Short mmCIF file of C-alpha atoms (C1' of nucleotides) in Angstrom, two decimals:
data_model
loop_
_atom_site.label_atom_id
_atom_site.label_comp_id
_atom_site.label_asym_id
_atom_site.label_seq_id
_atom_site.Cartn_x
_atom_site.Cartn_y
_atom_site.Cartn_z
CA UNK F 1 0.00 0.00 0.00
CA UNK F 2 1.19 3.50 -0.83
CA UNK F 3 1.91 5.57 2.24
CA UNK F 4 1.30 2.73 4.66
CA UNK F 5 3.59 2.12 7.61
CA UNK F 6 6.75 0.64 6.11
CA UNK F 7 7.28 -3.01 6.92
CA UNK F 8 10.72 -4.43 7.62
CA UNK F 9 10.75 -5.75 4.07
CA UNK F 10 9.97 -2.33 2.63
CA UNK F 11 12.67 -0.74 4.71
CA UNK F 12 15.18 -3.38 3.66
CA UNK F 13 14.25 -2.88 0.02
CA UNK F 14 14.74 0.88 0.25
CA UNK F 15 18.06 0.34 1.95
CA UNK F 16 19.46 -2.05 -0.65
CA UNK F 17 18.20 0.25 -3.37
CA UNK F 18 20.14 3.03 -1.72
CA UNK F 19 23.26 0.89 -1.58
CA UNK F 20 23.00 0.12 -5.28
CA UNK F 21 22.67 3.79 -6.13
CA UNK F 22 25.54 4.68 -3.79
CA UNK F 23 27.83 2.14 -5.41
CA UNK F 24 26.75 3.24 -8.88
CA UNK F 25 27.50 6.84 -7.92
CA UNK F 26 30.92 5.78 -6.70
CA UNK F 27 31.69 4.07 -10.00
CA UNK F 28 30.24 6.98 -11.96
CA UNK F 29 32.63 9.30 -10.17
CA UNK F 30 35.59 7.18 -11.23
CA UNK F 31 34.75 6.01 -14.72
CA UNK F 32 31.99 8.25 -16.01
CA UNK F 33 28.50 7.39 -17.12
CA UNK F 34 29.24 5.60 -20.40
CA UNK F 35 31.37 3.04 -18.56
CA UNK F 36 28.81 2.41 -15.84
CA UNK F 37 27.87 -1.28 -15.76
CA UNK F 38 25.22 -3.08 -13.75
CA UNK F 39 27.47 -6.09 -13.43
CA UNK F 40 30.33 -4.05 -12.01
CA UNK F 41 27.98 -2.48 -9.46
CA UNK F 42 26.55 -5.78 -8.26
CA UNK F 43 30.00 -7.39 -8.28
CA UNK F 44 31.24 -4.70 -5.91
CA UNK F 45 28.18 -5.21 -3.73
CA UNK F 46 28.76 -8.97 -3.59
CA UNK F 47 25.42 -9.85 -5.12
CA UNK F 48 24.38 -11.68 -8.24
CA UNK F 49 24.13 -9.46 -11.32
CA UNK F 50 20.53 -10.49 -11.78
CA UNK F 51 19.58 -9.13 -8.38
CA UNK F 52 19.48 -5.50 -9.58
CA UNK F 53 16.34 -6.32 -11.47
CA UNK F 54 14.46 -6.50 -8.18
CA UNK F 55 15.27 -2.79 -7.80
CA UNK F 56 15.54 -1.35 -11.29
CA UNK F 57 13.64 -2.68 -14.31
CA UNK F 58 16.57 -1.80 -16.54
CA UNK F 59 19.90 0.00 -16.70
CA UNK F 60 18.28 3.21 -17.86
CA UNK F 61 16.30 3.46 -14.62
CA UNK F 62 19.51 3.33 -12.61
CA UNK F 63 20.88 6.12 -14.75
CA UNK F 64 17.72 8.13 -14.20
CA UNK F 65 18.18 7.71 -10.46
CA UNK F 66 21.76 8.96 -10.76
CA UNK F 67 20.67 11.96 -12.80
CA UNK F 68 18.06 12.89 -10.22
CA UNK F 69 20.66 12.48 -7.47
CA UNK F 70 23.13 14.69 -9.31
CA UNK F 71 20.55 17.43 -9.91
CA UNK F 72 19.53 17.28 -6.28
CA UNK F 73 23.11 17.33 -5.06
CA UNK F 74 23.89 20.46 -7.08
CA UNK F 75 20.50 21.98 -6.30
CA UNK F 76 21.10 21.61 -2.60
CA UNK F 77 24.53 23.22 -2.86
CA UNK F 78 23.07 26.07 -4.90
CA UNK F 79 20.22 26.68 -2.49
CA UNK F 80 22.58 26.62 0.46
CA UNK F 81 24.95 29.05 -1.26
CA UNK F 82 22.33 31.78 -1.45
CA UNK F 83 23.08 33.68 1.70
CA UNK F 84 20.05 35.22 3.42
CA UNK F 85 21.25 38.79 3.07
CA UNK F 86 23.93 41.09 1.77
CA UNK F 87 24.17 42.89 -1.57
CA UNK F 88 22.66 40.85 -4.39
CA UNK F 89 25.84 41.13 -6.41
CA UNK F 90 27.85 39.37 -3.72
CA UNK F 91 25.25 36.66 -3.34
CA UNK F 92 25.24 36.09 -7.08
CA UNK F 93 29.01 35.72 -7.12
CA UNK F 94 28.94 33.29 -4.21
CA UNK F 95 26.25 31.23 -5.92
CA UNK F 96 28.19 31.04 -9.19
CA UNK F 97 31.36 30.02 -7.38
CA UNK F 98 29.50 27.36 -5.41
CA UNK F 99 28.13 25.88 -8.63
CA UNK F 100 31.59 25.80 -10.18
CA UNK F 101 33.09 24.23 -7.08
CA UNK F 102 30.47 21.49 -7.10
CA UNK F 103 31.18 20.86 -10.79
CA UNK F 104 34.92 20.57 -10.18
CA UNK F 105 34.32 18.16 -7.31
CA UNK F 106 31.84 16.06 -9.30
CA UNK F 107 33.05 16.25 -12.90
CA UNK F 108 31.34 13.07 -14.08
CA UNK F 109 28.09 13.99 -12.39
CA UNK F 110 28.30 17.41 -13.99
CA UNK F 111 28.90 15.76 -17.38
CA UNK F 112 25.95 13.47 -16.74
CA UNK F 113 23.52 16.35 -16.35
CA UNK F 114 25.09 19.15 -18.42
CA UNK F 115 27.20 17.22 -20.94
CA UNK F 116 26.42 15.30 -24.09
CA UNK F 117 23.30 13.17 -23.90
CA UNK F 118 23.87 9.44 -23.40
CA UNK F 119 23.12 7.73 -26.72
CA UNK F 120 19.92 5.73 -26.56
CA UNK F 121 18.93 7.16 -23.21
CA UNK F 122 15.87 9.36 -23.04
CA UNK F 123 15.51 11.33 -19.81
CA UNK F 124 12.01 10.94 -18.38
CA UNK F 125 9.98 13.98 -17.31
CA UNK F 126 10.59 13.36 -13.63
CA UNK F 127 14.09 14.78 -13.98
CA UNK F 128 12.71 18.25 -14.77
CA UNK F 129 11.83 19.06 -11.16
CA UNK F 130 15.25 18.40 -9.61
CA UNK F 131 16.86 20.02 -12.67
CA UNK F 132 15.18 23.33 -11.99
CA UNK F 133 16.37 23.76 -8.42
CA UNK F 134 19.69 25.27 -9.44
CA UNK F 135 18.10 27.40 -12.14
CA UNK F 136 15.54 28.71 -9.68
CA UNK F 137 18.24 29.60 -7.18
CA UNK F 138 19.83 31.80 -9.83
CA UNK F 139 16.62 33.31 -11.14
CA UNK F 140 15.29 33.84 -7.63
CA UNK F 141 18.26 36.06 -6.92
CA UNK F 142 17.57 38.10 -10.02
CA UNK F 143 13.92 38.53 -9.03
CA UNK F 144 14.93 39.63 -5.55
CA UNK F 145 17.55 42.04 -6.86
CA UNK F 146 14.99 43.52 -9.22
CA UNK F 147 12.37 43.92 -6.53
CA UNK F 148 14.79 45.57 -4.12
CA UNK F 149 16.04 47.97 -6.77
CA UNK F 150 19.49 46.42 -7.00
CA UNK F 151 19.47 46.11 -10.77
CA UNK F 152 21.09 49.29 -11.96
CA UNK F 153 20.97 50.59 -15.47
CA UNK F 154 20.93 47.22 -17.15
CA UNK F 155 20.95 47.48 -20.94
CA UNK F 156 17.59 46.71 -22.45
CA UNK F 157 17.68 45.15 -25.88
CA UNK F 158 14.50 45.16 -27.90
CA UNK F 159 12.76 41.83 -28.36
CA UNK F 160 11.21 40.47 -31.51
CA UNK F 161 7.71 39.07 -30.99
CA UNK F 162 9.06 35.51 -31.20
CA UNK F 163 11.78 36.25 -28.66
CA UNK F 164 9.27 37.99 -26.40
CA UNK F 165 7.12 34.85 -26.44
CA UNK F 166 10.03 32.62 -25.45
CA UNK F 167 11.46 34.96 -22.86
CA UNK F 168 7.95 35.53 -21.53
CA UNK F 169 7.56 31.82 -20.93
CA UNK F 170 10.86 31.77 -19.04
CA UNK F 171 9.76 34.80 -17.05
CA UNK F 172 6.48 33.15 -16.04
CA UNK F 173 8.28 30.07 -14.82
CA UNK F 174 11.29 31.59 -13.12
CA UNK F 175 11.19 35.37 -12.96
CA UNK F 176 7.61 36.59 -12.67
CA UNK F 177 7.30 40.37 -12.63
CA UNK F 178 10.72 41.05 -14.11
CA UNK F 179 10.74 43.02 -17.39
CA UNK F 180 11.48 40.83 -20.40
CA UNK F 181 14.70 42.56 -21.50
CA UNK F 182 16.15 41.88 -18.07
CA UNK F 183 14.93 38.29 -18.17
CA UNK F 184 16.65 37.88 -21.53
CA UNK F 185 19.89 39.13 -20.02
CA UNK F 186 19.51 36.77 -17.07
CA UNK F 187 19.13 33.88 -19.52
CA UNK F 188 22.29 35.05 -21.24
CA UNK F 189 24.15 35.11 -17.93
CA UNK F 190 22.81 31.63 -17.16
CA UNK F 191 24.16 30.19 -20.41
CA UNK F 192 27.41 32.06 -19.90
CA UNK F 193 27.84 30.54 -16.45
CA UNK F 194 27.40 26.97 -17.58
CA UNK F 195 29.28 27.61 -20.81
CA UNK F 196 32.26 28.77 -18.79
CA UNK F 197 32.13 25.76 -16.47
CA UNK F 198 31.70 23.32 -19.35
CA UNK F 199 34.63 24.83 -21.22
CA UNK F 200 36.80 24.39 -18.16
CA UNK F 201 35.67 20.85 -17.38
CA UNK F 202 35.51 19.58 -20.91
CA UNK F 203 39.02 20.74 -21.74
CA UNK F 204 38.30 23.64 -24.06
CA UNK F 205 40.61 25.94 -22.12
CA UNK F 206 43.44 23.41 -22.09
CA UNK F 207 46.71 24.76 -23.37
CA UNK F 208 45.69 28.39 -22.96
CA UNK F 209 44.35 29.04 -19.49
CA UNK F 210 46.52 28.21 -16.51
CA UNK F 211 44.42 29.63 -13.71
CA UNK F 212 40.80 28.84 -14.58
CA UNK F 213 39.56 30.14 -11.24
CA UNK F 214 40.88 33.63 -12.00
CA UNK F 215 39.25 33.61 -15.42
CA UNK F 216 36.04 32.33 -13.90
CA UNK F 217 35.95 35.14 -11.37
CA UNK F 218 36.45 37.63 -14.15
CA UNK F 219 33.61 36.05 -16.14
CA UNK F 220 31.36 36.25 -13.09
CA UNK F 221 32.09 39.96 -12.95
CA UNK F 222 30.99 40.27 -16.57
CA UNK F 223 27.85 38.25 -15.82
CA UNK F 224 27.01 40.59 -12.99
CA UNK F 225 27.32 43.52 -15.36
CA UNK F 226 25.18 41.72 -17.93
CA UNK F 227 22.34 41.19 -15.47
CA UNK F 228 22.70 44.70 -14.06
CA UNK F 229 23.88 43.65 -10.63
CA UNK F 230 27.10 45.55 -10.99
CA UNK F 231 26.88 49.31 -11.23
CA UNK F 232 29.34 51.28 -13.30
CA UNK F 233 29.35 49.08 -16.35
CA UNK F 234 26.88 47.66 -18.80
CA UNK F 235 24.72 50.70 -18.29
CA UNK F 236 22.49 52.33 -20.78
CA UNK F 237 23.82 55.31 -22.69
CA UNK L 1 59.93 9.21 -48.44
CA UNK L 2 58.19 12.24 -47.06
CA UNK L 3 57.05 14.68 -49.70
CA UNK L 4 58.08 12.45 -52.59
CA UNK L 5 55.88 11.95 -55.63
CA UNK L 6 53.04 9.72 -54.43
CA UNK L 7 53.13 6.23 -55.84
CA UNK L 8 49.96 4.38 -56.77
CA UNK L 9 50.22 2.51 -53.49
CA UNK L 10 50.45 5.72 -51.49
CA UNK L 11 47.47 7.16 -53.28
CA UNK L 12 45.48 3.97 -52.70
CA UNK L 13 46.40 4.04 -49.03
CA UNK L 14 45.26 7.63 -48.63
CA UNK L 15 42.05 6.83 -50.44
CA UNK L 16 41.13 3.84 -48.26
CA UNK L 17 42.04 5.85 -45.19
CA UNK L 18 39.63 8.50 -46.37
CA UNK L 19 36.91 5.91 -46.89
CA UNK L 20 37.36 4.58 -43.37
CA UNK L 21 37.08 8.08 -41.92
CA UNK L 22 34.07 8.83 -44.10
CA UNK L 23 32.27 5.70 -42.96
CA UNK L 24 33.20 6.38 -39.34
CA UNK L 25 31.85 9.90 -39.69
CA UNK L 26 28.62 8.49 -41.12
CA UNK L 27 28.22 6.15 -38.15
CA UNK L 28 29.19 8.90 -35.72
CA UNK L 29 26.40 11.05 -37.15
CA UNK L 30 23.87 8.31 -36.49
CA UNK L 31 24.94 6.73 -33.22
CA UNK L 32 27.30 9.16 -31.54
CA UNK L 33 30.91 8.72 -30.55
CA UNK L 34 30.55 6.30 -27.62
CA UNK L 35 28.84 3.77 -29.90
CA UNK L 36 31.43 4.04 -32.65
CA UNK L 37 32.99 0.65 -33.33
CA UNK L 38 35.88 -0.31 -35.58
CA UNK L 39 34.17 -3.59 -36.43
CA UNK L 40 30.99 -1.85 -37.53
CA UNK L 41 32.98 0.51 -39.73
CA UNK L 42 34.93 -2.26 -41.45
CA UNK L 43 31.81 -4.40 -41.76
CA UNK L 44 30.08 -1.61 -43.65
CA UNK L 45 33.14 -1.20 -45.85
CA UNK L 46 33.22 -4.94 -46.61
CA UNK L 47 36.68 -5.48 -45.22
CA UNK L 48 38.07 -7.61 -42.43
CA UNK L 49 37.99 -5.93 -39.03
CA UNK L 50 41.73 -6.39 -38.71
CA UNK L 51 42.37 -4.33 -41.83
CA UNK L 52 41.88 -1.00 -40.04
CA UNK L 53 45.14 -1.57 -38.26
CA UNK L 54 46.96 -0.86 -41.52
CA UNK L 55 45.52 2.67 -41.28
CA UNK L 56 45.08 3.43 -37.61
CA UNK L 57 47.23 1.96 -34.83
CA UNK L 58 44.21 1.94 -32.50
CA UNK L 59 40.64 3.08 -32.10
CA UNK L 60 41.70 6.30 -30.40
CA UNK L 61 43.55 7.42 -33.51
CA UNK L 62 40.39 7.07 -35.55
CA UNK L 63 38.59 9.19 -32.99
CA UNK L 64 41.35 11.78 -33.16
CA UNK L 65 40.91 11.92 -36.93
CA UNK L 66 37.18 12.47 -36.46
CA UNK L 67 37.78 15.23 -33.94
CA UNK L 68 40.17 17.00 -36.29
CA UNK L 69 37.62 16.62 -39.10
CA UNK L 70 34.85 18.04 -36.96
CA UNK L 71 36.93 21.03 -35.87
CA UNK L 72 37.91 21.68 -39.46
CA UNK L 73 34.37 21.32 -40.70
CA UNK L 74 33.10 23.86 -38.19
CA UNK L 75 36.16 26.05 -38.67
CA UNK L 76 35.58 26.21 -42.40
CA UNK L 77 31.94 27.15 -41.91
CA UNK L 78 32.92 29.82 -39.40
CA UNK L 79 35.59 31.32 -41.62
CA UNK L 80 33.23 31.35 -44.59
CA UNK L 81 30.52 33.01 -42.51
CA UNK L 82 32.65 36.07 -41.82
CA UNK L 83 31.55 38.32 -44.64
CA UNK L 84 34.26 40.61 -46.02
CA UNK L 85 32.49 43.81 -45.10
CA UNK L 86 29.47 45.39 -43.49
CA UNK L 87 28.99 46.54 -39.89
CA UNK L 88 30.87 44.34 -37.43
CA UNK L 89 27.70 43.75 -35.43
CA UNK L 90 25.98 42.14 -38.40
CA UNK L 91 28.99 40.02 -39.21
CA UNK L 92 29.16 38.84 -35.60
CA UNK L 93 25.50 37.83 -35.69
CA UNK L 94 25.94 35.98 -38.96
CA UNK L 95 28.94 34.14 -37.59
CA UNK L 96 27.11 33.09 -34.42
CA UNK L 97 24.14 31.86 -36.40
CA UNK L 98 26.40 29.92 -38.78
CA UNK L 99 28.04 28.17 -35.83
CA UNK L 100 24.66 27.26 -34.35
CA UNK L 101 23.40 25.99 -37.70
CA UNK L 102 26.44 23.77 -38.10
CA UNK L 103 25.89 22.41 -34.58
CA UNK L 104 22.25 21.61 -35.28
CA UNK L 105 23.21 19.85 -38.50
CA UNK L 106 26.03 17.89 -36.85
CA UNK L 107 24.87 17.27 -33.29
CA UNK L 108 27.10 14.29 -32.63
CA UNK L 109 30.12 16.00 -34.10
CA UNK L 110 29.37 19.02 -31.94
CA UNK L 111 29.09 16.75 -28.91
CA UNK L 112 32.39 15.13 -29.87
CA UNK L 113 34.29 18.42 -29.74
CA UNK L 114 32.30 20.52 -27.26
CA UNK L 115 30.58 17.86 -25.15
CA UNK L 116 31.73 15.60 -22.33
CA UNK L 117 35.16 14.08 -22.84
CA UNK L 118 35.22 10.46 -23.96
CA UNK L 119 36.31 8.36 -20.96
CA UNK L 120 39.79 7.00 -21.41
CA UNK L 121 40.47 9.11 -24.46
CA UNK L 122 43.11 11.80 -24.23
CA UNK L 123 43.11 14.32 -27.08
CA UNK L 124 46.61 14.76 -28.49
CA UNK L 125 48.06 18.23 -29.02
CA UNK L 126 47.50 18.13 -32.76
CA UNK L 127 43.82 18.87 -32.21
CA UNK L 128 44.61 22.33 -30.84
CA UNK L 129 45.29 23.88 -34.23
CA UNK L 130 42.00 22.93 -35.93
CA UNK L 131 40.19 23.71 -32.67
CA UNK L 132 41.27 27.32 -32.75
CA UNK L 133 39.97 28.14 -36.23
CA UNK L 134 36.45 28.87 -35.00
CA UNK L 135 37.71 30.76 -31.97
CA UNK L 136 39.97 32.89 -34.15
CA UNK L 137 37.12 33.70 -36.49
CA UNK L 138 35.24 35.12 -33.53
CA UNK L 139 38.17 36.92 -31.94
CA UNK L 140 39.33 38.24 -35.30
CA UNK L 141 36.02 40.02 -35.68
CA UNK L 142 36.41 41.61 -32.26
CA UNK L 143 39.92 42.79 -33.12
CA UNK L 144 38.69 44.27 -36.38
CA UNK L 145 35.73 45.96 -34.71
CA UNK L 146 38.04 47.43 -32.12
CA UNK L 147 40.52 48.70 -34.67
CA UNK L 148 37.83 50.30 -36.79
CA UNK L 149 36.24 51.98 -33.79
CA UNK L 150 33.10 49.88 -33.88
CA UNK L 151 33.21 48.93 -30.21
CA UNK L 152 31.10 51.54 -28.53
CA UNK L 153 31.04 52.25 -24.84
CA UNK L 154 31.68 48.69 -23.74
CA UNK L 155 31.67 48.30 -19.99
CA UNK L 156 35.14 47.87 -18.56
CA UNK L 157 35.37 45.76 -15.44
CA UNK L 158 38.53 45.96 -13.41
CA UNK L 159 40.80 42.96 -13.50
CA UNK L 160 42.59 41.37 -10.59
CA UNK L 161 46.27 40.68 -11.28
CA UNK L 162 45.55 36.97 -11.70
CA UNK L 163 42.71 37.65 -14.11
CA UNK L 164 44.85 40.14 -16.02
CA UNK L 165 47.50 37.45 -16.48
CA UNK L 166 44.99 34.96 -17.87
CA UNK L 167 43.15 37.43 -20.04
CA UNK L 168 46.49 38.79 -21.21
CA UNK L 169 47.48 35.35 -22.41
CA UNK L 170 44.22 35.06 -24.34
CA UNK L 171 44.78 38.53 -25.78
CA UNK L 172 48.26 37.66 -27.00
CA UNK L 173 46.97 34.54 -28.75
CA UNK L 174 43.75 35.81 -30.21
CA UNK L 175 43.21 39.52 -29.73
CA UNK L 176 46.54 41.37 -29.75
CA UNK L 177 46.21 45.08 -29.16
CA UNK L 178 42.74 44.92 -27.64
CA UNK L 179 42.44 46.29 -24.07
CA UNK L 180 42.13 43.54 -21.48
CA UNK L 181 38.67 44.48 -20.15
CA UNK L 182 37.31 44.15 -23.66
CA UNK L 183 39.10 40.85 -24.15
CA UNK L 184 37.53 39.60 -20.93
CA UNK L 185 34.10 40.54 -22.26
CA UNK L 186 34.83 38.80 -25.55
CA UNK L 187 35.73 35.65 -23.64
CA UNK L 188 32.44 35.96 -21.78
CA UNK L 189 30.54 36.25 -25.05
CA UNK L 190 32.43 33.25 -26.38
CA UNK L 191 31.40 31.07 -23.43
CA UNK L 192 27.87 32.42 -23.68
CA UNK L 193 27.65 31.45 -27.34
CA UNK L 194 28.69 27.86 -26.81
CA UNK L 195 26.78 27.62 -23.55
CA UNK L 196 23.62 28.60 -25.38
CA UNK L 197 24.22 26.08 -28.17
CA UNK L 198 25.10 23.30 -25.73
CA UNK L 199 21.98 23.96 -23.68
CA UNK L 200 19.88 23.67 -26.79
CA UNK L 201 21.58 20.56 -28.15
CA UNK L 202 22.00 18.75 -24.88
CA UNK L 203 18.35 19.15 -23.92
CA UNK L 204 18.62 21.71 -21.14
CA UNK L 205 15.92 23.88 -22.71
CA UNK L 206 13.55 20.96 -23.21
CA UNK L 207 10.12 21.49 -21.77
CA UNK L 208 10.53 25.25 -21.53
CA UNK L 209 11.68 26.70 -24.81
CA UNK L 210 9.62 26.02 -27.92
CA UNK L 211 11.43 28.22 -30.43
CA UNK L 212 15.15 27.92 -29.65
CA UNK L 213 16.09 29.96 -32.72
CA UNK L 214 14.22 32.99 -31.38
CA UNK L 215 15.88 32.68 -28.00
CA UNK L 216 19.24 32.23 -29.67
CA UNK L 217 18.82 35.40 -31.68
CA UNK L 218 17.95 37.27 -28.52
CA UNK L 219 21.04 35.88 -26.79
CA UNK L 220 23.18 36.96 -29.73
CA UNK L 221 21.83 40.47 -29.26
CA UNK L 222 22.92 40.35 -25.63
CA UNK L 223 26.34 39.04 -26.66
CA UNK L 224 26.73 41.92 -29.04
CA UNK L 225 25.98 44.33 -26.21
CA UNK L 226 28.44 42.51 -23.96
CA UNK L 227 31.28 42.89 -26.44
CA UNK L 228 30.31 46.46 -27.24
CA UNK L 229 29.27 45.83 -30.81
CA UNK L 230 25.79 47.09 -30.17
CA UNK L 231 25.40 50.74 -29.27
CA UNK L 232 22.69 51.92 -26.91
CA UNK L 233 23.10 49.21 -24.28
CA UNK L 234 25.82 47.83 -22.10
CA UNK L 235 27.48 51.23 -22.07
CA UNK L 236 29.48 52.78 -19.34
CA UNK L 237 27.72 55.10 -16.94
"C1'" DT Z 1 0.41 -19.45 19.84
"C1'" DG Z 2 0.76 -22.56 15.90
"C1'" DT Z 3 0.23 -23.99 11.30
"C1'" DA Z 4 -0.40 -23.53 6.05
"C1'" DC Z 5 0.30 -20.75 2.51
"C1'" DA Z 6 1.86 -16.64 -0.24
"C1'" DT Z 7 5.24 -13.37 -1.16
"C1'" DC Z 8 9.43 -12.06 -2.90
"C1'" DA Z 9 14.73 -11.02 -2.38
"C1'" DG Z 10 18.42 -13.13 -4.14
"C1'" DT Z 11 20.91 -17.05 -6.84
"C1'" DG Z 12 23.45 -19.05 -10.60
"C1'" DA Z 13 23.51 -20.62 -15.04
"C1'" DA Z 14 22.68 -19.45 -19.52
"C1'" DC Z 15 21.65 -16.68 -23.90
"C1'" DG Z 16 23.27 -13.96 -27.38
"C1'" DC Z 17 25.76 -10.33 -28.34
"C1'" DG Z 18 29.65 -7.17 -29.68
"C1'" DC Z 19 33.96 -5.39 -28.86
"C1'" DG Z 20 39.42 -4.20 -29.70
"C1'" DT Z 21 43.40 -6.35 -30.86
"C1'" DT Z 22 46.92 -10.02 -32.38
"C1'" DC Z 23 48.97 -13.05 -35.58
"C1'" DA Z 24 50.45 -16.09 -39.14
"C1'" DC Z 25 49.15 -16.14 -43.81
"C1'" DT Z 26 48.41 -15.02 -49.00
"C1'" DG Z 27 48.81 -12.69 -53.02
"C1'" DA Z 28 49.14 -8.52 -55.54
"C1'" DT Z 29 52.07 -4.44 -56.33
"C1'" DG Z 30 56.47 -2.29 -56.64
"C1'" DT Z 31 61.80 -2.26 -57.01
"C1'" DA Z 32 66.55 -3.52 -58.38
"C1'" DC Z 33 69.41 -5.57 -61.41
"C1'" DT O 1 62.26 -6.26 -71.32
"C1'" DG O 2 62.57 -9.99 -67.98
"C1'" DT O 3 63.48 -12.06 -63.66
"C1'" DA O 4 64.18 -12.38 -58.42
"C1'" DC O 5 63.11 -10.41 -54.45
"C1'" DA O 6 60.95 -7.18 -51.04
"C1'" DT O 7 57.08 -4.76 -49.56
"C1'" DC O 8 52.74 -4.49 -47.66
"C1'" DA O 9 47.34 -4.32 -48.03
"C1'" DG O 10 44.11 -7.30 -46.67
"C1'" DT O 11 42.37 -11.98 -44.68
"C1'" DG O 12 40.29 -15.00 -41.35
"C1'" DA O 13 40.58 -17.25 -37.24
"C1'" DA O 14 41.29 -16.71 -32.60
"C1'" DC O 15 41.91 -14.57 -27.80
"C1'" DG O 16 39.90 -12.80 -23.95
"C1'" DC O 17 36.82 -9.86 -22.41
"C1'" DG O 18 32.46 -7.70 -20.62
"C1'" DC O 19 27.91 -6.57 -21.19
"C1'" DG O 20 22.34 -6.48 -20.28
"C1'" DT O 21 18.80 -9.43 -19.56
"C1'" DT O 22 15.98 -13.86 -18.74
"C1'" DC O 23 14.53 -17.68 -16.13
"C1'" DA O 24 13.62 -21.50 -13.15
"C1'" DC O 25 14.96 -22.08 -8.52
"C1'" DT O 26 15.53 -21.73 -3.22
"C1'" DG O 27 14.75 -20.23 1.12
"C1'" DA O 28 13.71 -16.67 4.30
"C1'" DT O 29 10.13 -13.36 5.69
"C1'" DG O 30 5.41 -12.11 6.22
"C1'" DT O 31 0.16 -13.06 6.42
"C1'" DA O 32 -4.31 -15.33 7.43
"C1'" DC O 33 -6.73 -18.34 9.98
#
DNA sequence: TGTACATCAGTGAACGCGCGTTCACTGATGTAC
DNA sequence: TGTACATCAGTGAACGCGCGTTCACTGATGTAC
């Protein structure tokens, strides 16, 4: 029965399920998602390879569980990084740095959720919720900064009707009440943030950049100007 | 002998090598890099699986060839997209759109070069040259715009010494003569461009954005403001 | 409290598959005299 | 031009491996009377 008092069996089942996911996460961290094998996981756990099928109907479902875990892990870090008060610009910087730090500490998990899709794997809808936690932490800050008048002289590009429709949808979901040109700039900062992290993690800066943290900090400064969090630059003429 | 007149044998060897790469590229386009198999390639070509070893010492070398091909393919498109004249802002937009179009047409090749690294594969140094063609097309435009006075009132963030060192290195390689704050903003636009494309291709916009082209165009507009190509926004106070 | 039955976690063997790579070989192409 | 030899592209069998998934089963845990 759903929601009934858990029996010993139910508790045991949840526990073993957790152990399987934990071991899979461990192997993911070492080898990366494409190399993740059910057999290797069960081998490490000392159980028969066929036993996983009591817990996951197929390999893809284990991967889904790992994706949800990764989104939640980052989402939690992001939510915790948003300090309760202080200037919005500082909170934005801290949030961006926390996201990068998580990515550096969990490169394969980052690749799992923000990297190339796994061939043949189709992410089910249930991953959308956990996925949005991090995004909402970022957009929530923008909303708050806007409402408290901390967005100063942000450039306002005109929007075509098609762009206004798209940006409007984003605004409804994540930044209600914020003018569309500002929402568009927040989206730009969002892509810039993850673009920067992906470049660093996926080796695009290799051979050129020696101190990625310094470059990242500089890029965060630009992001802040793009969103309007940083006065003195990116202002309207 | 290196550089000697090619014998029939040499020509035949180069031709078969080309056919192997072509078939591998075809399979890459369908299945993606992780699923690429030497046996499948040779099977399709009607040759014994062991025959590839006359052309590539190992699977990784085939992948390297595909990476170089992909970088060159995109690089060529990027270079061709830079129109000889017209306002820099229009040329920048055209270039960005050309890069996105290529990515949409070659999603697996895009993932191969800009997506998660292939586990166990280490890209050799020889990929750096082809990789920089696209980057140089972008940075070249910024240099030109700067030299012809087409960068208007771009915000200039201060740089920490560490950031100045990093950005300075980038400037020396790709944007000599351009002031460091502008170079930093160009780097930001660069990460934003590929961040936006990766989000679209890797499914991060799924379930929210219905018309990615419209959002992309809007983001390009923001990029232009970030670099200073677009007057009227992103100006200094 | 005790017994009969149902549930179900976990086993172990098997299926069928594909992979990268090695190796001794054959036979056509090229080279030297 | 003709012959003897060297080169080397391509073959086919084999090695050794790991994978996801199925299936009939055993035996412990839980349920109903």
